[in-house]
Amino acid sequence: VGNWAEDTDDGRVEFQFELVGDGGFLKNAFSFSDQDGTVALNGVQVIGKDPETQSLRSWTFDSQGGRGEAEWTFVDGRWLSRSSFTLVDGSTASAINVYTKIDDDSFEWKSVSREVNGELQPALPPSIVRRVIVSPESVEDGMPEPPAESSELDSPKANKG
């Protein structure tokens, strides 16, 4: 739960997680912005227990009209989501996303076994997503405070899995 972000060479990825209702579901509002800050894609993902299968699932909807589903499992200390997606043009995509906790304020994300219309795509390189610290002053201004540039999160010790 909370605000999370990753800055990349291509721009910024932001996630805002919050519990929904009695806490049975988690909502993830996400956005991808290019280097000049223009939002290229955003959407919402809902994660919760599927009453039909009793498994942990997610349902994702993006601003371009795509939609997807994933089944989540916890294996060897990390979360795996096996996802399938239908893009706005009707083409299909799938991937296995791997989320590995580094500490309470960061996790590693990577996407492997990626396919579009049955054709294998390159894996995405691992990336580190960090919690965005929100100070009382930034809440008043409506702006989250970015994490400090030099912190324990950047140390080699913090990056050991």
C-alpha positions as MATLAB code, in Angstrom:
seq = 'VGNWAEDTDDGRVEFQFELVGDGGFLKNAFSFSDQDGTVALNGVQVIGKDPETQSLRSWTFDSQGGRGEAEWTFVDGRWLSRSSFTLVDGSTASAINVYTKIDDDSFEWKSVSREVNGELQPALPPSIVRRVIVSPESVEDGMPEPPAESSELDSPKANKG';
ca = [
       0.000    0.000    0.000;
       1.276    3.466   -0.766;
       2.965    5.286   -3.611;
       5.797    3.648   -5.565;
       7.877    4.785   -8.555;
      10.749    3.980  -10.845;
      12.658    6.447  -13.000;
      14.040    4.949  -16.208;
      15.889    6.222  -19.262;
      12.510    6.345  -21.034;
      10.568    8.170  -18.313;
       8.787    7.380  -15.047;
       6.498    4.603  -13.858;
       4.231    5.350  -10.893;
       1.991    3.067   -8.836;
      -0.547    4.098   -6.196;
      -1.746    1.123   -4.150;
      -4.718    1.334   -1.786;
      -7.006   -1.125   -0.052;
     -10.568   -1.227   -1.336;
     -13.644   -1.622    0.869;
     -12.985   -3.938    3.810;
      -9.454   -4.633    2.559;
     -10.333   -7.703    0.500;
      -9.020   -6.070   -2.667;
      -6.032   -3.938   -3.542;
      -6.337   -1.229   -6.206;
      -3.264   -0.199   -8.182;
      -3.605    3.035  -10.187;
      -0.596    3.139  -12.517;
       0.875    5.535  -15.058;
       3.797    5.583  -17.475;
       5.176    9.019  -18.388;
       7.810    9.825  -20.999;
      10.904   11.937  -20.281;
       9.052   15.253  -20.621;
       6.370   14.106  -18.148;
       3.605   13.399  -20.681;
       1.508   10.432  -19.551;
       1.727    7.791  -22.292;
      -0.426    5.151  -20.582;
      -2.344    4.826  -17.367;
      -4.856    2.459  -15.912;
      -6.106    0.530  -12.955;
      -5.473   -2.947  -11.646;
      -7.517   -4.716   -8.965;
      -5.912   -7.590   -7.064;
      -7.899   -9.978   -4.870;
      -9.124  -13.488   -4.227;
     -11.153  -14.899   -7.100;
     -14.317  -16.404   -5.543;
     -14.608  -18.947   -8.364;
     -11.075  -20.407   -8.183;
     -10.084  -19.311   -4.650;
      -6.754  -18.145   -6.129;
      -5.225  -14.690   -6.021;
      -5.988  -12.900   -9.308;
      -5.769   -9.453  -10.841;
      -7.800   -7.645  -13.456;
      -6.189   -4.759  -15.364;
      -7.688   -2.051  -17.586;
      -5.562    0.536  -19.406;
      -6.290    3.941  -20.926;
      -5.834    2.643  -24.482;
      -8.697    0.153  -24.102;
      -6.671   -2.962  -23.280;
      -7.604   -5.402  -20.558;
      -5.872   -8.273  -18.834;
      -5.991  -10.903  -16.126;
      -3.319  -12.629  -14.089;
      -3.055  -15.432  -11.579;
      -0.664  -14.728   -8.698;
       1.374  -17.284   -6.746;
       4.032  -16.925   -4.057;
       7.031  -19.129   -4.897;
      10.498  -19.178   -3.320;
      10.068  -15.816   -1.581;
       8.721  -13.897   -4.572;
       5.388  -13.182   -6.222;
       4.781  -14.430   -9.763;
       1.897  -13.177  -11.865;
       1.097  -15.138  -14.999;
      -0.758  -12.619  -17.103;
      -2.692  -12.571  -20.335;
      -3.762   -9.345  -22.006;
      -5.916   -8.269  -24.916;
      -4.651   -5.087  -26.559;
      -6.992   -2.470  -28.015;
      -6.422   -3.810  -31.559;
      -7.475   -7.316  -30.471;
      -3.974   -8.784  -30.425;
      -3.008  -10.901  -27.438;
      -0.055  -10.694  -25.098;
       1.190  -12.712  -22.147;
       4.035  -12.582  -19.654;
       5.268  -13.810  -16.313;
       5.992  -10.884  -14.000;
       8.289  -11.516  -11.045;
       8.194   -9.303   -7.931;
      10.945   -9.802   -5.350;
      10.989   -7.830   -2.102;
      14.297   -6.149   -1.363;
      13.191   -4.394    1.831;
      10.098   -2.551    3.135;
      10.725    0.342    0.739;
      11.770   -1.371   -2.500;
      11.222   -4.390   -4.702;
      12.642   -5.763   -7.934;
      10.322   -6.255  -10.905;
      11.088   -8.146  -14.078;
       8.959   -9.451  -16.931;
       9.913  -12.707  -18.655;
       8.360  -15.254  -21.051;
       6.751  -12.362  -22.883;
       4.713  -13.035  -26.035;
       2.628  -10.955  -28.430;
       0.323  -12.946  -30.730;
       2.311  -16.072  -29.875;
       5.687  -14.562  -30.846;
       8.341  -14.502  -28.138;
       9.457  -11.009  -27.088;
      12.636   -9.998  -25.233;
      12.503  -10.099  -21.447;
      12.516   -6.721  -19.755;
      15.602   -6.021  -17.648;
      15.070   -6.113  -13.882;
      14.154   -2.773  -12.370;
      14.025   -1.486   -8.811;
      10.759    0.134   -7.733;
      10.949    2.316   -4.625;
       8.400    3.650   -2.178;
       7.727    7.361   -2.646;
       7.999    9.090    0.714;
       5.172   11.529    1.312;
       5.990   14.302    3.775;
       3.232   16.254    5.594;
       4.244   19.370    3.627;
       3.977   17.588    0.264;
       0.517   16.257    1.160;
      -0.624   19.847    1.695;
       0.852   20.796   -1.694;
      -0.484   17.626   -3.349;
       3.032   16.561   -4.370;
       4.841   13.438   -3.101;
       8.435   13.847   -2.006;
      10.899   11.695   -3.986;
      13.212    9.359   -2.071;
      16.618   10.733   -1.131;
      19.213   10.293   -3.873;
      21.670    8.550   -1.588;
      20.124    6.115    0.830;
      20.401    2.625    2.225;
      18.272    1.475   -0.720;
      21.152    2.220   -3.073;
      23.710    0.266   -1.078;
      24.936   -3.114   -2.329;
      23.757   -4.646    0.968;
      20.146   -3.580    0.262;
      20.268   -5.082   -3.222;
      21.099   -8.599   -2.072;
      18.097  -10.875   -2.614;
];
